[in-house]
mmCIF file of C-alpha atoms in Angstrom:
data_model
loop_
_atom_site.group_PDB
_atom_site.id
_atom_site.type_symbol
_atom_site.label_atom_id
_atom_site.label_comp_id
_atom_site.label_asym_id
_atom_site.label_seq_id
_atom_site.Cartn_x
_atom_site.Cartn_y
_atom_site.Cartn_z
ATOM 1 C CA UNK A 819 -8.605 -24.796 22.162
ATOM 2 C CA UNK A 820 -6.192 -21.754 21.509
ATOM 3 C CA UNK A 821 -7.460 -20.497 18.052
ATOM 4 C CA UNK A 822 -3.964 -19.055 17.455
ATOM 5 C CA UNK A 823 -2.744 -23.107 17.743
ATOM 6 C CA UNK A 824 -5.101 -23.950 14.732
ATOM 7 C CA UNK A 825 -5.569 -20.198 12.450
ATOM 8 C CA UNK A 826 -3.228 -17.498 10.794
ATOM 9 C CA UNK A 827 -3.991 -14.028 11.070
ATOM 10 C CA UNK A 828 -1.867 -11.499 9.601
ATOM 11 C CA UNK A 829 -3.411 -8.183 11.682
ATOM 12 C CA UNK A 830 -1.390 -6.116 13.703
ATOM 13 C CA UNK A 831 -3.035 -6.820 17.114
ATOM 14 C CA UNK A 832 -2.534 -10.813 17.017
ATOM 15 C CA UNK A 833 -4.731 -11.307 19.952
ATOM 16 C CA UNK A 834 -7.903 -9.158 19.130
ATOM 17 C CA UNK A 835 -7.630 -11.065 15.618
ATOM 18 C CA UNK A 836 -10.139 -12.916 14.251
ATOM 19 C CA UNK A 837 -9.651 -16.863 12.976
ATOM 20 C CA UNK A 838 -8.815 -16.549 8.892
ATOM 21 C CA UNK A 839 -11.396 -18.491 7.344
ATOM 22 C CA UNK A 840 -9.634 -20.952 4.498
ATOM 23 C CA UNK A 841 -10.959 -18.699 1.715
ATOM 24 C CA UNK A 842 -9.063 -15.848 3.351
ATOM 25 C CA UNK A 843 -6.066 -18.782 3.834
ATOM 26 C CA UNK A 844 -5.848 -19.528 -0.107
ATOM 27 C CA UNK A 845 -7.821 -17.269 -2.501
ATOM 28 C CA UNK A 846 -7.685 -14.407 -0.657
ATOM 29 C CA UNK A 847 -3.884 -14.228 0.070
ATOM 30 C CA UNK A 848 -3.606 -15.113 -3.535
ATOM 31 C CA UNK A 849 -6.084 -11.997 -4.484
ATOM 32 C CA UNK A 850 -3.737 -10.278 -1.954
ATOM 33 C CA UNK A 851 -0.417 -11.035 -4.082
ATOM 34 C CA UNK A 852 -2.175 -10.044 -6.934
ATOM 35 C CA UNK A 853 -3.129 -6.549 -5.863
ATOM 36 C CA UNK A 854 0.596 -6.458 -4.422
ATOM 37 C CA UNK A 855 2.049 -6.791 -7.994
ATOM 38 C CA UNK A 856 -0.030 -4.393 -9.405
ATOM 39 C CA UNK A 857 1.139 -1.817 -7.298
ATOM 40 C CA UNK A 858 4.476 -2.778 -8.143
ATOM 41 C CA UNK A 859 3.490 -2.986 -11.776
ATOM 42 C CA UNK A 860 2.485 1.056 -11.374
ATOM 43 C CA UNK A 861 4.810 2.427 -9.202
ATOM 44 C CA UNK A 862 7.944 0.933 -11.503
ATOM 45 C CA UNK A 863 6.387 1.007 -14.677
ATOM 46 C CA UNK A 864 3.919 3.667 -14.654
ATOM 47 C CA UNK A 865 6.154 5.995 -11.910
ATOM 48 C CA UNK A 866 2.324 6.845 -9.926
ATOM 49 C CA UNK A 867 4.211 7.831 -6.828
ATOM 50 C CA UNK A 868 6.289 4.626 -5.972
ATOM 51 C CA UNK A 869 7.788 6.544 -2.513
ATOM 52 C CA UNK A 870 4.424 5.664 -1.895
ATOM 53 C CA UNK A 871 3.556 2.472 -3.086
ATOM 54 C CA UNK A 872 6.986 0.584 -3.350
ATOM 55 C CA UNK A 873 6.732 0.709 0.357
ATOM 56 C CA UNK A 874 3.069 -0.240 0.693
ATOM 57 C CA UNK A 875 2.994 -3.201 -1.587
ATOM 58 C CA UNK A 876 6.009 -4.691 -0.065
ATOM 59 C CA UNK A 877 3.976 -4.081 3.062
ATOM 60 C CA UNK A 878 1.105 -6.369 1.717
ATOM 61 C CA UNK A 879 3.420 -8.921 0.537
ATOM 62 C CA UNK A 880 5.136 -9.600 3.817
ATOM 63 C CA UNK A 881 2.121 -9.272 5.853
ATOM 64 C CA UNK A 882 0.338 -12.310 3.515
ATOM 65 C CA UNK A 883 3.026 -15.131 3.637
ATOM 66 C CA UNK A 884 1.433 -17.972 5.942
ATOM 67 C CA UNK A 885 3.228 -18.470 8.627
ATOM 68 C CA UNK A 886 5.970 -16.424 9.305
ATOM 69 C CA UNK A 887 4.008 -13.986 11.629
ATOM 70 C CA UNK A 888 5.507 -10.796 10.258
ATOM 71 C CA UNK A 889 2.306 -8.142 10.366
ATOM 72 C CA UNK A 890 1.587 -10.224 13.761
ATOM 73 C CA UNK A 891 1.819 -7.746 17.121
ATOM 74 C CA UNK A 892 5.267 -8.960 17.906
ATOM 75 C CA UNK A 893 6.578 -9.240 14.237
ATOM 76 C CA UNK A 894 8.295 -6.696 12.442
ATOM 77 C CA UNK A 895 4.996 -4.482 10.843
ATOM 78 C CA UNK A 896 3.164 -5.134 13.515
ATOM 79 C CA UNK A 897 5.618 -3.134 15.495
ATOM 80 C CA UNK A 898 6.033 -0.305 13.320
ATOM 81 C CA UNK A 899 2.418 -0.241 13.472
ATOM 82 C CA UNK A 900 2.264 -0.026 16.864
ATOM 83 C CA UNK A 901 5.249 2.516 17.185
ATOM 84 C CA UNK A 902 3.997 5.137 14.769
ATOM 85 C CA UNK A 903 0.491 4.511 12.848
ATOM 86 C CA UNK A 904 -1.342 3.475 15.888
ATOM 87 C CA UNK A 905 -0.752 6.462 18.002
ATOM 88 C CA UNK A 906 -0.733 8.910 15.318
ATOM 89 C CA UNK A 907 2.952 9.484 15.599
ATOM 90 C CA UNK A 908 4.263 9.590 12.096
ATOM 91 C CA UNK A 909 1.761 11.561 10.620
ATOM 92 C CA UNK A 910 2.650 14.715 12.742
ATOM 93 C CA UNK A 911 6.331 13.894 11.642
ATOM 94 C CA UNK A 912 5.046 13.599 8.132
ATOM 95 C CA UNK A 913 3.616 17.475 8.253
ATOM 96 C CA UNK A 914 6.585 18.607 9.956
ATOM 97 C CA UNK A 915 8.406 17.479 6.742
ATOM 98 C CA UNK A 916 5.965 18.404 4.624
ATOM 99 C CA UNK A 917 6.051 21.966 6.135
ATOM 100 C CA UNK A 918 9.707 22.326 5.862
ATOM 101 C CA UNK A 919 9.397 20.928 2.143
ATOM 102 C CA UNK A 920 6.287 23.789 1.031
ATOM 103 C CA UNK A 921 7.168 26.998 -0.262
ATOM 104 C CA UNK A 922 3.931 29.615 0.368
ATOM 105 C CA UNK A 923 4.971 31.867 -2.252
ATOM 106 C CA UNK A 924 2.172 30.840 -4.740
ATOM 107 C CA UNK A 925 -0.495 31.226 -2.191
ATOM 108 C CA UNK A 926 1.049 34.744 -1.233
ATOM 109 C CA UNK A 927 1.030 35.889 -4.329
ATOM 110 C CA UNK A 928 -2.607 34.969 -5.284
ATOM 111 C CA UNK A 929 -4.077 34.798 -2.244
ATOM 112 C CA UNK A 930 -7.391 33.681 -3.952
ATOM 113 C CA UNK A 931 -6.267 30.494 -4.881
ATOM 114 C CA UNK A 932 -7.124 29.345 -1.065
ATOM 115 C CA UNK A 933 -10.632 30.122 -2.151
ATOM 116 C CA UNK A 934 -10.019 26.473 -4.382
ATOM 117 C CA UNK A 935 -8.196 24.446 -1.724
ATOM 118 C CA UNK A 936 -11.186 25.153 0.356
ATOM 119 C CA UNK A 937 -13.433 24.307 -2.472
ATOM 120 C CA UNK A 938 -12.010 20.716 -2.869
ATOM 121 C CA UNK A 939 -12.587 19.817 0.699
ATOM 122 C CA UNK A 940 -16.249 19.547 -0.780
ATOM 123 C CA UNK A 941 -15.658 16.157 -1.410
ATOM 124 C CA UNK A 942 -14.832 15.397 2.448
ATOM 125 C CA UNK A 943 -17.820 17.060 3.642
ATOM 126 C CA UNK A 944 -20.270 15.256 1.044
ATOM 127 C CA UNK A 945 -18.692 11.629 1.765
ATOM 128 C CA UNK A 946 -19.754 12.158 5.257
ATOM 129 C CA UNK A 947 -23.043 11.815 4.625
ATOM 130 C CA UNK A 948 -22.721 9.248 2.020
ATOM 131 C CA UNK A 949 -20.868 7.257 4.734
ATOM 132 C CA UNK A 950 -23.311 7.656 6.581
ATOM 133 C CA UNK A 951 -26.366 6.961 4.331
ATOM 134 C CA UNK A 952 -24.455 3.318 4.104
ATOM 135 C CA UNK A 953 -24.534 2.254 7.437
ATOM 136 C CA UNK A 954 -21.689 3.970 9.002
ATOM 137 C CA UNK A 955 -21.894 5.665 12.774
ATOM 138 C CA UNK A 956 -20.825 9.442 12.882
ATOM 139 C CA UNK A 957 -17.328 9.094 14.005
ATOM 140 C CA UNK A 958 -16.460 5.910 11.898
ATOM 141 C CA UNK A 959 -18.124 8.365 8.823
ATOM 142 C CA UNK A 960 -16.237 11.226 9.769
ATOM 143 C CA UNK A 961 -12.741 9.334 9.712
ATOM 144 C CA UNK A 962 -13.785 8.270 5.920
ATOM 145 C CA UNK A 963 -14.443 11.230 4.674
ATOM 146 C CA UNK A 964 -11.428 12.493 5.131
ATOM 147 C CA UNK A 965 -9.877 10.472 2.513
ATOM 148 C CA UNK A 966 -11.266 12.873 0.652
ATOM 149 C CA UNK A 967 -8.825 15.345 0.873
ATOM 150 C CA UNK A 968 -6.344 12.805 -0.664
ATOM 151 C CA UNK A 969 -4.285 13.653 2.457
ATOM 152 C CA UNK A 970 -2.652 10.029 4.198
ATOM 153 C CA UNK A 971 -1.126 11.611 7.405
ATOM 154 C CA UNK A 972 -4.452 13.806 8.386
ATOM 155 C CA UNK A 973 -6.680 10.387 7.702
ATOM 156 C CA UNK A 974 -4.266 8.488 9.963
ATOM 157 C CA UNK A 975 -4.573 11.085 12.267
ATOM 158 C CA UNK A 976 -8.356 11.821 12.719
ATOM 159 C CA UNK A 977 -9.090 7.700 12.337
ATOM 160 C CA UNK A 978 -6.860 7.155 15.514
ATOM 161 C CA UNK A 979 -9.122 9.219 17.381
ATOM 162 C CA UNK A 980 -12.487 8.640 15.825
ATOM 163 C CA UNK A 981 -12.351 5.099 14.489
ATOM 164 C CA UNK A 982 -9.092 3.093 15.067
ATOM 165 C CA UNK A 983 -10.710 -0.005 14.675
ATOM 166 C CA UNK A 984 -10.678 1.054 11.056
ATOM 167 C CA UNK A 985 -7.808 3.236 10.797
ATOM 168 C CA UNK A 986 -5.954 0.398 8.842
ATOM 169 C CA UNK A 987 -8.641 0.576 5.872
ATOM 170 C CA UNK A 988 -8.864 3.935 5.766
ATOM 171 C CA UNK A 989 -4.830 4.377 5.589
ATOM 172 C CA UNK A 990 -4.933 1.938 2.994
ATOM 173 C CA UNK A 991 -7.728 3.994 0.888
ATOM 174 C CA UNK A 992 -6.167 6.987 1.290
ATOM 175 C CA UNK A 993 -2.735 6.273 0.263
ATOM 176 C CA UNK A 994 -3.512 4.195 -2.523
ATOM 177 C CA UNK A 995 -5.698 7.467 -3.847
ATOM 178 C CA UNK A 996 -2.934 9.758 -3.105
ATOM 179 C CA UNK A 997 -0.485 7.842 -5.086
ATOM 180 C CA UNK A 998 -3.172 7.291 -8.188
ATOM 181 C CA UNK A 999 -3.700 10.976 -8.629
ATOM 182 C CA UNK A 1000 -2.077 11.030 -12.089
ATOM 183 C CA UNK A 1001 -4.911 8.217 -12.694
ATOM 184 C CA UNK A 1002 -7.837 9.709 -10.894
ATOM 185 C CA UNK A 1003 -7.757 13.474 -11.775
ATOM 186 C CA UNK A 1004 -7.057 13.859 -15.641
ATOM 187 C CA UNK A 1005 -10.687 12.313 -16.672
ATOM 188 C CA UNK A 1006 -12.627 14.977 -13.845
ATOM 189 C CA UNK A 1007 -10.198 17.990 -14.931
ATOM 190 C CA UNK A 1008 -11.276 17.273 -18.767
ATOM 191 C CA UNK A 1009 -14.558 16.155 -18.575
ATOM 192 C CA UNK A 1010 -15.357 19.635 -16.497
ATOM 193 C CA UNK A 1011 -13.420 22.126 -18.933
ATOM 194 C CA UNK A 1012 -13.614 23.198 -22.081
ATOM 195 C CA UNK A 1013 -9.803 22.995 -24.156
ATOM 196 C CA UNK A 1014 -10.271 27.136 -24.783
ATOM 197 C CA UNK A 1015 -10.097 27.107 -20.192
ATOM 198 C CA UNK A 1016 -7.036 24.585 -20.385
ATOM 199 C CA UNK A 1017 -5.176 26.881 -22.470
ATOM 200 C CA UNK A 1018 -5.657 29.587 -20.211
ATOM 201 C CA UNK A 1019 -2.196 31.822 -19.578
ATOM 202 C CA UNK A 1020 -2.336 32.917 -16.517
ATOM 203 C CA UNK A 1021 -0.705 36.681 -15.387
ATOM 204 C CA UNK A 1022 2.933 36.477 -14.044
ATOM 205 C CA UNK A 1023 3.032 36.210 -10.166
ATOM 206 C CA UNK A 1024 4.026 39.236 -8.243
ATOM 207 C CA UNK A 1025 7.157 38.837 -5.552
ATOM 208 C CA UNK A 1026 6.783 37.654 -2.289
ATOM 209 C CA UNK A 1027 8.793 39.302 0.091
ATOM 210 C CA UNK A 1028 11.043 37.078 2.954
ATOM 211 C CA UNK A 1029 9.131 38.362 5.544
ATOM 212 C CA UNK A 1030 5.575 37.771 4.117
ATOM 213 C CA UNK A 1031 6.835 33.928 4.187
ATOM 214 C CA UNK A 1032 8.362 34.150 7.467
ATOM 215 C CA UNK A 1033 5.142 35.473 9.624
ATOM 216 C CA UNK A 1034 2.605 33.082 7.334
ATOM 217 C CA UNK A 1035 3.099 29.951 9.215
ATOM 218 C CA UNK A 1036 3.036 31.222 12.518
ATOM 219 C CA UNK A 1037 -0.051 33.204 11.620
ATOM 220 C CA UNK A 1038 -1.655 29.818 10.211
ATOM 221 C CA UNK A 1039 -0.858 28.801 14.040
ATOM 222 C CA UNK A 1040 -2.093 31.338 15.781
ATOM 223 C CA UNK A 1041 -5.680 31.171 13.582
ATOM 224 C CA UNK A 1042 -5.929 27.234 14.709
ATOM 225 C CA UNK A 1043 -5.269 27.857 18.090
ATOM 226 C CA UNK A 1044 -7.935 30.615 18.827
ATOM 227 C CA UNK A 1045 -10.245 29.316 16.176
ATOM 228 C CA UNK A 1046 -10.016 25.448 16.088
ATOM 229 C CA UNK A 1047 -7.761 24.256 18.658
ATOM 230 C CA UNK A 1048 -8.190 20.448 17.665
ATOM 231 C CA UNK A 1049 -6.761 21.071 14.097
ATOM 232 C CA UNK A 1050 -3.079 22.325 16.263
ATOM 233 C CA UNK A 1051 -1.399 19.463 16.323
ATOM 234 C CA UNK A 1052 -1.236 18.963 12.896
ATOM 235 C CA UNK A 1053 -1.325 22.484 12.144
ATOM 236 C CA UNK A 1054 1.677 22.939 14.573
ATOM 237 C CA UNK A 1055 3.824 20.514 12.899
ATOM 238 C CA UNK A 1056 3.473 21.601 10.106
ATOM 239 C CA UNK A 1057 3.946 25.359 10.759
ATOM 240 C CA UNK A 1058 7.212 24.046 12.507
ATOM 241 C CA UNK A 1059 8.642 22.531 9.894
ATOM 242 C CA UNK A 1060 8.004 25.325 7.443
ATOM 243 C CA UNK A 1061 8.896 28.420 9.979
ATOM 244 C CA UNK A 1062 12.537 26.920 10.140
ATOM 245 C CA UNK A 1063 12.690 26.505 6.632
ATOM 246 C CA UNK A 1064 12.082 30.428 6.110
ATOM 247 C CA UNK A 1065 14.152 31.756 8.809
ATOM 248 C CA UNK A 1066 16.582 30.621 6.729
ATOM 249 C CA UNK A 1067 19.332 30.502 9.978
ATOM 250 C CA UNK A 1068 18.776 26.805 10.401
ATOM 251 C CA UNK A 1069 19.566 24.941 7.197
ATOM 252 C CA UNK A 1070 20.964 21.569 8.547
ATOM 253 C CA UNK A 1071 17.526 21.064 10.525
ATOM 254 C CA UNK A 1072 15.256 22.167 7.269
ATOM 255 C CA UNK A 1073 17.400 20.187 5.428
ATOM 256 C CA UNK A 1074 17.009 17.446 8.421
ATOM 257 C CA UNK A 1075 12.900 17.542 8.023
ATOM 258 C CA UNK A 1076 12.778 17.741 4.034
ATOM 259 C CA UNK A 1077 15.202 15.270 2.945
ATOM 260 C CA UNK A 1078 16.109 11.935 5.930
ATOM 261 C CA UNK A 1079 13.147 12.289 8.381
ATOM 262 C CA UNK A 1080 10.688 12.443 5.883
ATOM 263 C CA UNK A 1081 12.327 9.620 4.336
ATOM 264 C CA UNK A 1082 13.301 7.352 6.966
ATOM 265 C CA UNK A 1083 9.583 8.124 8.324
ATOM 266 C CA UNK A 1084 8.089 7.249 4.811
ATOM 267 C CA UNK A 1085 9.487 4.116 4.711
ATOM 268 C CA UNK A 1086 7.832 3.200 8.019
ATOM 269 C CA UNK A 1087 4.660 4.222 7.476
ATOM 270 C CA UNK A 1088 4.087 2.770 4.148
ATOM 271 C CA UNK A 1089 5.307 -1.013 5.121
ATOM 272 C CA UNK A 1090 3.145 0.016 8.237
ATOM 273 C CA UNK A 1091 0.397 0.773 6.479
ATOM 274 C CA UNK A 1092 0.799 -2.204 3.919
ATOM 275 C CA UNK A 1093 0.560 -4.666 6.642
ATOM 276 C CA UNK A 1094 -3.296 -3.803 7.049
ATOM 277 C CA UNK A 1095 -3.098 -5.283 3.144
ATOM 278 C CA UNK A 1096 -3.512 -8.593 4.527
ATOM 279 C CA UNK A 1097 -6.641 -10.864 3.189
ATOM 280 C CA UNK A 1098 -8.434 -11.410 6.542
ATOM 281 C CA UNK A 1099 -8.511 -7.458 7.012
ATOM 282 C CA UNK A 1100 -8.557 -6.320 3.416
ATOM 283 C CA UNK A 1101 -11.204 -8.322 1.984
ATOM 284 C CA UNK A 1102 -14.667 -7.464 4.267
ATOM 285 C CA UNK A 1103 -17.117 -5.547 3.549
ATOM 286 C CA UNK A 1104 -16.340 -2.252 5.181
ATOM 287 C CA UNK A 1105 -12.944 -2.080 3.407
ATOM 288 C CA UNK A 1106 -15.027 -1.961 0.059
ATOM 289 C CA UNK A 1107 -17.199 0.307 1.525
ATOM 290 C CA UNK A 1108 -14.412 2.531 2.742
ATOM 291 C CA UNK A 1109 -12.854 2.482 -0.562
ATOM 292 C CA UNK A 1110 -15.787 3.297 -2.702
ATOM 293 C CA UNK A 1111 -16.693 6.421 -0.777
ATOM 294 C CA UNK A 1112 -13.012 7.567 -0.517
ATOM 295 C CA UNK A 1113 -12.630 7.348 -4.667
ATOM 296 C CA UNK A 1114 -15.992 9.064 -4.610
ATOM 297 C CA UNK A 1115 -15.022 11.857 -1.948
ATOM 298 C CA UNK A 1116 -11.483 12.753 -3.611
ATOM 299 C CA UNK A 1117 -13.586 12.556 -7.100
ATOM 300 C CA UNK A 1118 -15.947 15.023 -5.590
ATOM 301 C CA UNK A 1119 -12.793 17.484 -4.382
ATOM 302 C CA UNK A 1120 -11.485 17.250 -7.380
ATOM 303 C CA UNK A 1121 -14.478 18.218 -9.521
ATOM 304 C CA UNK A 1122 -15.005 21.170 -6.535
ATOM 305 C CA UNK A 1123 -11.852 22.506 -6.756
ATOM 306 C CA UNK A 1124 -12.487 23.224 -10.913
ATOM 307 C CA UNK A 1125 -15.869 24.278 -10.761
ATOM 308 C CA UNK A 1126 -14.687 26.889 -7.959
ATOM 309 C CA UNK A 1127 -12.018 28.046 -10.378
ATOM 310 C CA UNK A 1128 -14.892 28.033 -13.127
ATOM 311 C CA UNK A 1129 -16.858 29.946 -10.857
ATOM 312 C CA UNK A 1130 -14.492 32.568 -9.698
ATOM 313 C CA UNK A 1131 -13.787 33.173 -13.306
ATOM 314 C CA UNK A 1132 -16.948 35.093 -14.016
ATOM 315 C CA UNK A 1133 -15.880 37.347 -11.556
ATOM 316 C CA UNK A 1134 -12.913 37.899 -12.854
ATOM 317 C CA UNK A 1135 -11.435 40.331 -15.771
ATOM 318 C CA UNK A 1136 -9.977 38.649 -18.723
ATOM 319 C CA UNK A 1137 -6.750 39.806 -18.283
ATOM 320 C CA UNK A 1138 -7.019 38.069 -14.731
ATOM 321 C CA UNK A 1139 -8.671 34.536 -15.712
ATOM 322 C CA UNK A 1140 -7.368 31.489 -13.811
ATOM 323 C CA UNK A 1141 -6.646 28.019 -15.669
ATOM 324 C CA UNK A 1142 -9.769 26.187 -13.904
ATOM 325 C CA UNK A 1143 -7.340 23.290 -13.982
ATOM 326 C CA UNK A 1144 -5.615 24.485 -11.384
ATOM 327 C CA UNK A 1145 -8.883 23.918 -8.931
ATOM 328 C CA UNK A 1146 -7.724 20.358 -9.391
ATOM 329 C CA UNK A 1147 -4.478 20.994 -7.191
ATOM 330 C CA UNK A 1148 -6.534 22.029 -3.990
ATOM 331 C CA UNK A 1149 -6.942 18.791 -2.850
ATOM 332 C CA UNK A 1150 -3.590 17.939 -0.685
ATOM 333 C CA UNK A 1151 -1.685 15.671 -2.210
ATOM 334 C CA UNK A 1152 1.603 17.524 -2.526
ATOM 335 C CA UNK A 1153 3.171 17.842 -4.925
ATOM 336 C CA UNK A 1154 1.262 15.414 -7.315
ATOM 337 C CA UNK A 1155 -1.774 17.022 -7.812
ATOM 338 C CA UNK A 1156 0.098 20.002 -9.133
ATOM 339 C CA UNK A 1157 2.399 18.225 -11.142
ATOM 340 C CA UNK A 1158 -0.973 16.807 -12.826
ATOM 341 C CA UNK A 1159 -2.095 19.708 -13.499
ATOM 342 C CA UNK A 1160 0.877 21.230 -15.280
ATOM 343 C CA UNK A 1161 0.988 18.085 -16.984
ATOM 344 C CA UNK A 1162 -2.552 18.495 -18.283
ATOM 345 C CA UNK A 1163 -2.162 22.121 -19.023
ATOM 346 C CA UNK A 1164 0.929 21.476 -21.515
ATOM 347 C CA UNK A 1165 -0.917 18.724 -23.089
ATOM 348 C CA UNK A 1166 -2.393 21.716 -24.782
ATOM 349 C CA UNK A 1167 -0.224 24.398 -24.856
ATOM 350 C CA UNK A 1168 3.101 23.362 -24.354
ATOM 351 C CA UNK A 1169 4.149 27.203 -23.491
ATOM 352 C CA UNK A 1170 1.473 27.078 -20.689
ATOM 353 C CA UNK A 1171 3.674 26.172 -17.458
ATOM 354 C CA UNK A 1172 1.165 26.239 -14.604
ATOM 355 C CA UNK A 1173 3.210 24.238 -11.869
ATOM 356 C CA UNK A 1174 3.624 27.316 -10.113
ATOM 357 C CA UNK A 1175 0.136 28.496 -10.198
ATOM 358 C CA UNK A 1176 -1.362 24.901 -8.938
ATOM 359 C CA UNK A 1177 0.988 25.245 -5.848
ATOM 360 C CA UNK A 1178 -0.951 27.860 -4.225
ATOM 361 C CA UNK A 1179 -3.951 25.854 -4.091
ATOM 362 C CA UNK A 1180 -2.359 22.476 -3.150
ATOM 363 C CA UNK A 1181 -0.445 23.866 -0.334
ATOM 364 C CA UNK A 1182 -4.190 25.486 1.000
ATOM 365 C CA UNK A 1183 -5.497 22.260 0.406
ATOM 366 C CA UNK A 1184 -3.247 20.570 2.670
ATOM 367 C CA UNK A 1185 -4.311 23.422 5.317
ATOM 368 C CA UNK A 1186 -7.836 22.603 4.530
ATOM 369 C CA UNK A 1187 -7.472 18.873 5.511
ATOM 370 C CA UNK A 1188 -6.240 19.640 8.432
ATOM 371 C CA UNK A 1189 -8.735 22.441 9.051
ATOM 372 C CA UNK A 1190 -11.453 20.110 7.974
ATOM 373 C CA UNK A 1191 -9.639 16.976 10.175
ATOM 374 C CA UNK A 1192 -10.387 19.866 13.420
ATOM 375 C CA UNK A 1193 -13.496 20.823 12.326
ATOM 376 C CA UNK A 1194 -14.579 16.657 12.773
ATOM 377 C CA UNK A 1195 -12.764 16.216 15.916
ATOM 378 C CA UNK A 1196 -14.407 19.659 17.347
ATOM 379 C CA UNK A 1197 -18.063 17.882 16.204
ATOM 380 C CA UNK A 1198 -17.763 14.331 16.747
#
């Protein structure tokens, strides 16, 4: 008997699918929908990132109607699947846009603000060995813990050389934490500061001269190519996109990267990664065990990231405090964790605009994933 004659599946790869079982056929498409709506429900009503989620919960929906075959190998997510997530490809177009889109003047300016992106990629680090504590082997660990970071593209990327067989899960998980940011961070960030720290002013930023932001990306290259060589294709991407943005000669190609291939390339990847939303690979056991250690690893970079800031502040005059809400930003989710955190900030001080400030460490942040992502791939 043909078990494709007699059972749905809904996975990308059709023929390495397993038979649904008839919970999976009723209740758990149903749970499916449900999830589905509620990430409509907060990306239209509550605005939590819905270039993100829009996409993905559309994804999910598609990919869970019996029948019609649409997140099989040959139907339309399964194919964008296949032509982008699968073999890594959109997440190095994703950085390339991302570079073009980042502006390094924060993190010129105060260079010490790296010192808090670094901090937050705590979080990935720790979750390794939680991962691992649970069950997981080293390489199927390693991809996890990168969620931590809150970074989609570098979890994509490191899972389809580590783990593939559960790169759809941790896409999923990572995603779904990038996007919930405005929900995830504001408990940490108050729970670890005091309201006198969130009212911090911090000093007026000095100016960053063209060249300073011209040379930066290609020295970020040059450092990941002698240093960690496995972190340069994301690395290189992204220094791409951003080098063409400062020479400042190529405009239609910066404009190119930041504004329709990021889009066009966003649309794919979230309906791609939505289709791994459907009920016979959703709802097992290592999907809930991927997604509790992600929300626990981005917690963890989160809470790093402040109690760096806290840290560095005792080293630090008082005319030259930093807002320790700002260690929130380093994960790299950009720009939404900065955004938080300015939105945080003026919920006490309405005078207090530190958009600016949280840039510097988001942008190192999204280094440090992809610094961290190399460090993995060097190890494991």
């Amino acid at each position: 008997i043909n078990p494709s004659d007699d059972f749905m599946t809904a996975e990308a790869h059709a023929g390495d699918a397993r038979p649904m079982t008839t919970f999976e056929q009723t209740f758990g498409r149903l749970i499916m929908f449900i999830i589905c709506f509620v990430l409509f429900y907060l990306a239209i009503a509550k605005g939590f990132e819905p270039l993100l989620l829009l996409p993905i919960a559309f994804g999910g929906l598609l990919a869970n109607i019996p029948l019609a075959g649409i997140g099989g190998e040959n139907g339309m997510l399964g194919i964008i699947y296949n032509m982008g997530i699968a073999n890594g490809f959109f997440p190095l177009l994703i950085f390339m846009g991302v570079g073009a889109m980042t502006d390094f003047t924060p993190l010129l300016a105060n260079p010490k603000s790296a010192l808090l992106g670094g901090a937050a990629q705590f979080g990935i680090f720790g979750s390794l060995v939680g991962a691992v504590a649970i069950g997981f082997d080293l390489q199927s660990a390693s991809a996890i813990s990168i969620i931590g970071g809150a970074d989609g593209p570098t979890s994509i990327f490191i899972a389809n050389r580590l783990a593939p067989e559960l790169l759809g899960a941790i896409a999923v998980a990572a995603y779904s934490y990038m996007a919930l940011v405005p929900v995830i961070q504001p408990p940490i960030m108050k729970a670890l500061t005091t309201e006198a720290e969130r009212r911090i002013k911090m000093p007026k930023q000095r100016k960053v001269h063209k060249l300073e932001k011209l040379f930066l990306p290609i020295l970020i290259l040059m450092m990941a190519v002698i240093f960690l060589p496995e972190s340069t294709p994301l690395i290189g991407a992204f220094a791409f996109g951003n080098f063409l943005k400062q020479s400042g000669v190529v405009e239609r190609l910066s404009d190119t990267m930041q504004n329709s291939l990021i889009n066009i390339v966003t649309i794919f990847l979230g309906l791609g990664v939505g289709s791994k939303l459907a009920a016979d690979k959703f709802l097992v056991l290592d999907t809930i065990g991927i997604m509790l250690i992600g929300l626990i690893a981005f917690a963890a970079g989160t809470a790093a990231g402040v109690i760096m800031a806290k840290i560095m502040n005792k080293f630090s005059s008082k005319d030259n405090q930093i807002n320790p809400l700002i260690g929130a930003a380093g994960v790299s989710a950009v720009p939404m964790a900065a955004r938080v955190v300015s939105k945080v900030g003026q919920e006490y001080d309405k005078s207090n605009v530190l958009l600016m400030h949280a840039m510097g460490p988001n942008v190192s942040g999204v280094i440090g994933s992809a610094v961290a992502a190399g460090v993995l791939l060097s190890i494991f």
